[in-house]
Each structure stands twice: as C-alpha cells, then as structure tokens.
Backbone as a printed PyTorch tensor [residue, N CA C, xyz], in Angstrom:
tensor([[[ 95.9700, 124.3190, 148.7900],
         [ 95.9260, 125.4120, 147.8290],
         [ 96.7310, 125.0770, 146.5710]],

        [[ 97.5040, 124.2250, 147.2120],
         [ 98.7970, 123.9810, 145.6470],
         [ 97.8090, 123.0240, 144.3950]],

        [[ 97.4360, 122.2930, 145.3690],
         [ 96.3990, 121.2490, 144.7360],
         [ 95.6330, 121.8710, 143.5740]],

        [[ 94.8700, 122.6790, 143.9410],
         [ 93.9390, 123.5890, 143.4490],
         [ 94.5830, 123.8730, 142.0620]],

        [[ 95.6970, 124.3210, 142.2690],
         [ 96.2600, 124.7840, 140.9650],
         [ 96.3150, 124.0540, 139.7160]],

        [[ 96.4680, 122.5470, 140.2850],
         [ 96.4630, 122.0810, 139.3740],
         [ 95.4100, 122.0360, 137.8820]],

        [[ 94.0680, 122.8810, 138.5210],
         [ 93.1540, 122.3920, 138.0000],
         [ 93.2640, 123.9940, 137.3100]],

        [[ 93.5540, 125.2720, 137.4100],
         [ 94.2910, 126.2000, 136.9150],
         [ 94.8720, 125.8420, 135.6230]],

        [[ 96.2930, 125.0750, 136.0280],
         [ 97.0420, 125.0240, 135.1910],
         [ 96.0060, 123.9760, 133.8320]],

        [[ 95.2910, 123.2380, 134.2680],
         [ 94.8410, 122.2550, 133.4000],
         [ 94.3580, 122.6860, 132.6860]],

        [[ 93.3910, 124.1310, 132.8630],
         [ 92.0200, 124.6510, 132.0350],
         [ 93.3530, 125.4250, 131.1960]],

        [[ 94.5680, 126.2450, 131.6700],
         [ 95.0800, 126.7730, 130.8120],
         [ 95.8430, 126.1430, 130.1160]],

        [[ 96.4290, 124.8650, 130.0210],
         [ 97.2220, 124.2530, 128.7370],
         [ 95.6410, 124.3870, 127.8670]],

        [[ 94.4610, 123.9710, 127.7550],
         [ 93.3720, 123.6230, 127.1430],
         [ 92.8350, 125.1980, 126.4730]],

        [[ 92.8910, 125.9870, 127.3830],
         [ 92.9260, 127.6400, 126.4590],
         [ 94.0190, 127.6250, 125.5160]],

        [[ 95.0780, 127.5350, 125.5480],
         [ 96.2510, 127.9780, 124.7790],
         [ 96.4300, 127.2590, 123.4000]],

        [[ 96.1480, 125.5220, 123.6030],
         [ 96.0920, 124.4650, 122.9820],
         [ 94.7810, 125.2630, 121.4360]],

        [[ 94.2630, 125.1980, 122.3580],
         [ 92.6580, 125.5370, 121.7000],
         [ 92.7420, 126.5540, 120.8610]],

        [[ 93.6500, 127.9780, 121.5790],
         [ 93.9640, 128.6960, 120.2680],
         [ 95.0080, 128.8000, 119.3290]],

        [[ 96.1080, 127.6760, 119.4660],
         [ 96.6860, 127.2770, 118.3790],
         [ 96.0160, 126.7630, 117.6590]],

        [[ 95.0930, 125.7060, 118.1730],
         [ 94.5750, 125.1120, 116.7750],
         [ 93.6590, 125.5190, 116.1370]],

        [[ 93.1930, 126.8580, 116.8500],
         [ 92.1040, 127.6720, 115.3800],
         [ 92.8360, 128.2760, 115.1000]],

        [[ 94.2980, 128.5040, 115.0930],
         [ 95.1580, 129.6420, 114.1110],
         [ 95.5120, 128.7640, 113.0040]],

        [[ 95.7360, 127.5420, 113.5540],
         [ 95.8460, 126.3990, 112.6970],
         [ 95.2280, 126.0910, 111.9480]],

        [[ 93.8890, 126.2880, 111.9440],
         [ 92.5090, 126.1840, 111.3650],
         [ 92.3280, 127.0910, 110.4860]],

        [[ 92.4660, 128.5450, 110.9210],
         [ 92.5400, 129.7660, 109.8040],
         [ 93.6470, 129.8940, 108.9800]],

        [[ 94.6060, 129.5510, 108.7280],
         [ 95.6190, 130.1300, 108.4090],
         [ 96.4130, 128.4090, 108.0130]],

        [[ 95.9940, 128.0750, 106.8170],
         [ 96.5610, 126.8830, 106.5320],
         [ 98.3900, 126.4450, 106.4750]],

        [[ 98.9950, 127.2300, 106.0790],
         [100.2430, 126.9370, 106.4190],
         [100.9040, 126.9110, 107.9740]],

        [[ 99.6130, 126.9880, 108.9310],
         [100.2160, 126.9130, 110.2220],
         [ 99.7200, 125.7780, 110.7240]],

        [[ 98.8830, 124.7800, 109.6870],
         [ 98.4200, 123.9750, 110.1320],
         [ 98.9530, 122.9540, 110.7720]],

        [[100.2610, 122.5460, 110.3340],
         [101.0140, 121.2760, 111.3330],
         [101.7200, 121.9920, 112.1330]],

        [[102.0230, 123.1580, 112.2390],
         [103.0750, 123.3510, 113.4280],
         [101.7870, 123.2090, 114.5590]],

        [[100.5760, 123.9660, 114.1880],
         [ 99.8730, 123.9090, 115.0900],
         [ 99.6560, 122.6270, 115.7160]],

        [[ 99.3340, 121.9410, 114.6280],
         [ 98.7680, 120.3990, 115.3120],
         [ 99.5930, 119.8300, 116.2190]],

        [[101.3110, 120.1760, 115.8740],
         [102.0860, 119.7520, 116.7730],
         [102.0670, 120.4450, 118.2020]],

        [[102.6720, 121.4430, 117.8630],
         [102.8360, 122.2300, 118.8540],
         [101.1230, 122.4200, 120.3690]],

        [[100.2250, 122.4120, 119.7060],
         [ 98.7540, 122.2400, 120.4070],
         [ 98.7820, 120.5800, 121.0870]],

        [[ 99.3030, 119.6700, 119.8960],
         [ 99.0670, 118.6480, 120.7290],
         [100.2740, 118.2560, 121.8810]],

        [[101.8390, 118.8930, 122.0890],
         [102.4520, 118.5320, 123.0960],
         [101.5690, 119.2090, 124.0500]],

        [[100.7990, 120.5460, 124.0800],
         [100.4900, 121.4550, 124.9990],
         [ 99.2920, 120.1650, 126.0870]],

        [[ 99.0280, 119.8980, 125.0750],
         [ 97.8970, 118.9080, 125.3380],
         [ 98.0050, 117.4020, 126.0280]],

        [[ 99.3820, 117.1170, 125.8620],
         [ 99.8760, 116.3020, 126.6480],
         [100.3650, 116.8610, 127.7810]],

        [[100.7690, 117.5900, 128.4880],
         [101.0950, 118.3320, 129.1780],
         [100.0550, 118.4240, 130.0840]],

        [[ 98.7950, 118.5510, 129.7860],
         [ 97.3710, 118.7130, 130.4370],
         [ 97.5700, 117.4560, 131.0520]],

        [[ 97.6510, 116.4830, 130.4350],
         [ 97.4840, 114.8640, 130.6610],
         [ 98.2710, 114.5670, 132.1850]],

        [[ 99.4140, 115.4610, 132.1120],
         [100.0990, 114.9680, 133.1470],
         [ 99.3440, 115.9450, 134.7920]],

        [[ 98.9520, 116.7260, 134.7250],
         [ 97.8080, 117.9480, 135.9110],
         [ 96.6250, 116.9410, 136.0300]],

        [[ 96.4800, 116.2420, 135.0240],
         [ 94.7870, 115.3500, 135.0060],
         [ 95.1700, 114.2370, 135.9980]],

        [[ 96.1560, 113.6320, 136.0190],
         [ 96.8050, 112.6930, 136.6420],
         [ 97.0050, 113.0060, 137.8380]],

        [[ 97.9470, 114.2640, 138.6710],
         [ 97.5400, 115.0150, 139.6480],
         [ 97.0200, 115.1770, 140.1410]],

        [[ 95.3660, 115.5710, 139.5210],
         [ 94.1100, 116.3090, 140.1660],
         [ 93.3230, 114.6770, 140.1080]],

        [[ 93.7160, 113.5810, 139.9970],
         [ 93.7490, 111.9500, 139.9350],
         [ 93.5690, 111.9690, 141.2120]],

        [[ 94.6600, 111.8980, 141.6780],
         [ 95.8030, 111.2780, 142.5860],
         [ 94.7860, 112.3940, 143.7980]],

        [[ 94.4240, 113.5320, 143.6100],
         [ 94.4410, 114.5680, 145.1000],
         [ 92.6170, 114.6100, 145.3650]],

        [[ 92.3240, 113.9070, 144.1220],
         [ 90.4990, 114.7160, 144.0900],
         [ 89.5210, 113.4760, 144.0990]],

        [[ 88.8200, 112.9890, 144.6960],
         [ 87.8250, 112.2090, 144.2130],
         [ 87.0090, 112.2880, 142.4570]],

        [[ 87.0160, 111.4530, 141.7350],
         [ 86.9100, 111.1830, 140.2790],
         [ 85.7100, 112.1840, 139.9280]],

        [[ 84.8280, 111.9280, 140.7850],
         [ 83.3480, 112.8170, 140.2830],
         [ 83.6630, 114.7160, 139.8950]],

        [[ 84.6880, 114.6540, 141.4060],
         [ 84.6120, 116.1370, 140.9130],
         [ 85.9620, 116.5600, 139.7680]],

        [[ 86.8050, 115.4730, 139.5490],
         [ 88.5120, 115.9820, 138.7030],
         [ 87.1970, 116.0970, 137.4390]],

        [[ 86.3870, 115.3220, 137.1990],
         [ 85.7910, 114.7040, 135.6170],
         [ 84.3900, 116.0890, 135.8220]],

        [[ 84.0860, 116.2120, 136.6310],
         [ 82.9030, 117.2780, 136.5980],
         [ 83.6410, 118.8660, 136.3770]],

        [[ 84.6230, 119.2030, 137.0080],
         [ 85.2260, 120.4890, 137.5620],
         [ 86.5260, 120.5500, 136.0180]],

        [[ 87.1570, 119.4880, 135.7520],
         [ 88.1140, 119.6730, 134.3850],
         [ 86.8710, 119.6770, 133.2870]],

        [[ 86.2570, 118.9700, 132.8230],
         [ 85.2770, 118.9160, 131.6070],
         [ 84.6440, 120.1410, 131.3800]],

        [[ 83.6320, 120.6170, 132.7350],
         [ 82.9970, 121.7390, 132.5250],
         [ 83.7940, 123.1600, 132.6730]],

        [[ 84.8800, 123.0560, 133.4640],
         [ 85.6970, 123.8890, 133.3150],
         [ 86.3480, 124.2830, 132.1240]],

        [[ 86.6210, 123.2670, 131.5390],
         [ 87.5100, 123.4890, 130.1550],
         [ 86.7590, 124.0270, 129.1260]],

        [[ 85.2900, 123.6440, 129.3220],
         [ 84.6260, 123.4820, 128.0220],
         [ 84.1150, 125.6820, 128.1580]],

        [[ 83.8180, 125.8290, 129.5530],
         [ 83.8650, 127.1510, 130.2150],
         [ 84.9420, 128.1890, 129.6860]],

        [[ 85.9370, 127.6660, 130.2430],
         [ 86.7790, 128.7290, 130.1070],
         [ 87.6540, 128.8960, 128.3740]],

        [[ 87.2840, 127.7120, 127.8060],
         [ 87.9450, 127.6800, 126.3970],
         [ 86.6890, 128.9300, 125.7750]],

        [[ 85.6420, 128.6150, 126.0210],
         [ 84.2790, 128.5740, 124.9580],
         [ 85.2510, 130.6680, 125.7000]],

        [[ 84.8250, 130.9610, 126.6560],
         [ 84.6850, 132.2540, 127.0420],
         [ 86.6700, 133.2860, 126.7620]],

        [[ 87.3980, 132.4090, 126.2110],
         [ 88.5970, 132.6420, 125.8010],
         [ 88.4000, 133.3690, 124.2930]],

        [[ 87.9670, 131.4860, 123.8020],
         [ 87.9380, 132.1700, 122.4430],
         [ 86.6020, 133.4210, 122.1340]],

        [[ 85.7070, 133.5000, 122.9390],
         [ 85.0140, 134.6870, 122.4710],
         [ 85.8000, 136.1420, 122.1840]],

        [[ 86.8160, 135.8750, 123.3040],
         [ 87.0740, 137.5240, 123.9710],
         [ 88.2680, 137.3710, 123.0790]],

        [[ 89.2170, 136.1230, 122.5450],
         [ 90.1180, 136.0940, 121.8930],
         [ 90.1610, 136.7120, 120.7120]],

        [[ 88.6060, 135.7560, 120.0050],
         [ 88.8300, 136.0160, 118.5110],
         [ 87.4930, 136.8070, 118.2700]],

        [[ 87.2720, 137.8540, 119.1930],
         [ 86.0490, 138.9750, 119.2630],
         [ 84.5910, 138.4250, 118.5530]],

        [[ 84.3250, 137.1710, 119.4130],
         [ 83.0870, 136.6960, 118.9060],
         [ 81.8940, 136.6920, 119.9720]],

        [[ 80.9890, 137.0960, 119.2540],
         [ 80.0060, 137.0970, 120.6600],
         [ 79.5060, 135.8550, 121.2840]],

        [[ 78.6310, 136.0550, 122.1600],
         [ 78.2540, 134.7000, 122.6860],
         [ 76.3370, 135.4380, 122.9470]],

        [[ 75.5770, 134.5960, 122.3920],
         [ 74.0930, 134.8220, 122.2960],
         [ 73.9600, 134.3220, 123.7790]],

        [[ 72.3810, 134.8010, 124.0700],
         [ 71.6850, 134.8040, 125.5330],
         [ 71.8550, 132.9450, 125.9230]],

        [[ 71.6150, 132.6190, 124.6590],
         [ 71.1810, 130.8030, 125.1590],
         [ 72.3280, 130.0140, 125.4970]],

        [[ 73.6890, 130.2870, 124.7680],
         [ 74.9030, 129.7720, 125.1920],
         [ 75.3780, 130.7760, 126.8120]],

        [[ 74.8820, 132.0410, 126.7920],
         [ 75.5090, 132.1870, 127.8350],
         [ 75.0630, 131.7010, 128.8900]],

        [[ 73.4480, 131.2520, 128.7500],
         [ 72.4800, 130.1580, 129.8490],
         [ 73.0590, 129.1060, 130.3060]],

        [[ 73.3870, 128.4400, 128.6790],
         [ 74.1200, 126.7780, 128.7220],
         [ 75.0990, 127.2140, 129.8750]],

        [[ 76.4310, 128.3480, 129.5210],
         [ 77.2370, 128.5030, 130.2860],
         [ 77.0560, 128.3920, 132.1240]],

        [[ 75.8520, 128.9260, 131.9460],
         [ 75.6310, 129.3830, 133.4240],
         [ 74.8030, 128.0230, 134.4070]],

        [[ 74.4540, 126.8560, 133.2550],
         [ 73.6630, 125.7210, 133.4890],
         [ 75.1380, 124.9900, 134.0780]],

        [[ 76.2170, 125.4060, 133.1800],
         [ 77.5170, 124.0030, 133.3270],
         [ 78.1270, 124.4370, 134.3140]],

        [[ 78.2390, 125.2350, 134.9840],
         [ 78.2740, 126.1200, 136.2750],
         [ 77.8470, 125.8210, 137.2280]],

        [[ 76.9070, 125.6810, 137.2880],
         [ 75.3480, 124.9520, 138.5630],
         [ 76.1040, 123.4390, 138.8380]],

        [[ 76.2400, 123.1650, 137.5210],
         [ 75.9400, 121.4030, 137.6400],
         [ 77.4350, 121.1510, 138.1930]],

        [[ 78.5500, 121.6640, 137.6720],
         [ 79.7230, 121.5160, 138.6450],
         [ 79.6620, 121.7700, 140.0650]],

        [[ 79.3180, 122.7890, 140.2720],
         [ 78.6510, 123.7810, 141.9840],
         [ 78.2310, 121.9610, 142.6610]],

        [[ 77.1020, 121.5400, 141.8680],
         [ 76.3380, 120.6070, 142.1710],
         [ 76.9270, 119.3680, 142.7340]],

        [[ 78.4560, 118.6920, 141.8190],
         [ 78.2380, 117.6900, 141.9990],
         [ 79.6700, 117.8780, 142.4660]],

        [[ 80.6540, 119.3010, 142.8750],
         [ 81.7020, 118.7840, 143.7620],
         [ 81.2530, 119.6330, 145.3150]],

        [[ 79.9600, 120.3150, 145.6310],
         [ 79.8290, 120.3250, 146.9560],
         [ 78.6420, 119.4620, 146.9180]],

        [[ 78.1710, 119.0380, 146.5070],
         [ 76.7380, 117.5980, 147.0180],
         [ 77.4660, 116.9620, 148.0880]],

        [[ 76.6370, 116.3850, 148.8010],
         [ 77.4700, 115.7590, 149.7280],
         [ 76.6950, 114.3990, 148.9640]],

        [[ 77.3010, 113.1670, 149.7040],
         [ 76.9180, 111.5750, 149.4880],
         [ 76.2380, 111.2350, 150.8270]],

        [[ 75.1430, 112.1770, 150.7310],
         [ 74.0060, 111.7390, 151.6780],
         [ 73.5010, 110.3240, 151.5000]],

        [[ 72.7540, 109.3630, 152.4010],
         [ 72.2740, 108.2600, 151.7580],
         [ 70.7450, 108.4380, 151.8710]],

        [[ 69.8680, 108.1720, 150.8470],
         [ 68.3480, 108.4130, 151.3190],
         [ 68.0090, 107.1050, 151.4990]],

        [[ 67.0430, 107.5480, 152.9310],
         [ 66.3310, 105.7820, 153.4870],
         [ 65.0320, 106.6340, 153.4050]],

        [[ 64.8850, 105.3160, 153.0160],
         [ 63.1800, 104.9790, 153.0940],
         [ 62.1960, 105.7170, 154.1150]]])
C-alpha cells in the first residue's frame, strides 16, 4: 500500500508544478520564481519515479506515471483555472484510462501457434 503512494505523490508534485508554471505563464513577473520554484517541485517527482523504479515493473511505472500525469494535470487545471473540457478530450481522457487499465493488468500471456 505504501508503494502505491508513491505514484500519488508523483501525479501530485506534477499538479502543483504545473500550476506554478501557468501562474508563471500569466502573470509575467512571476515568471522565474515560477520556473524555479516548479522546477525543484519537479525534481522532487524524479526522486518517487525512481521508487516506483525500484517497486514496479517498467511497463506499468511508464504507462500508470505518463497517463496518469497527463490525467490528472489536464483534469486539475480544468477545475483549477475554470476551463472546460469538450466531449472529444474528455473521450481522449477516458481512451488514456483503458490503455493504462490495459497494460498494468494484461497479463504476459505467450501466444502459440
């Protein structure tokens, strides 16, 4: 269960990171604190990635962090910075969903002939 967390904590340095640097983005005089401050957050991730290394087989740390991040950032900043999300991204969403589902319970069946 502790394990697990790691992958928690990972998606949230990558939310937080993410909305410093569009405050950073809007609001030009916050632009280097942001860059700084977003990118230690972001190293910080680096060290949970290493973790979820060490505890997870590669297919699912790289399937379950990527689509996760890209998930839970995209559905942050909607609700963050009150932006909607159209029918086709919320599809995409629900496609990058499947395909994680997919490839950390698949098993490594072998097909014979």
């Amino acid at each position: 269960m502790v394990k697990m967390l790691y992958f928690v904590a990972f998606w949230l340095t990558q939310i937080v990171s993410s909305i410093i640097f569009k405050y950073g983005g809007i609001n030009p005089k916050f632009q280097w604190p942001a860059l700084i401050i977003g990118n230690i957050i972001i190293l910080s991730a680096s060290w949970f990635l290493v973790q979820l290394f060490k505890n997870f087989p590669q297919p699912i740390v790289i399937a379950v962090c990527s689509g996760g991040t890209f998930l839970t950032v995209q559905l942050t900043m909607a609700l963050w910075f009150k932006e909607s999300l159209n029918w086709i991204q919320v599809l995409g969403c629900l496609v990058i969903v499947f395909g994680m589902a997919m490839i950390t319970f698949g098993g490594k069946q072998s097909v014979t002939p």
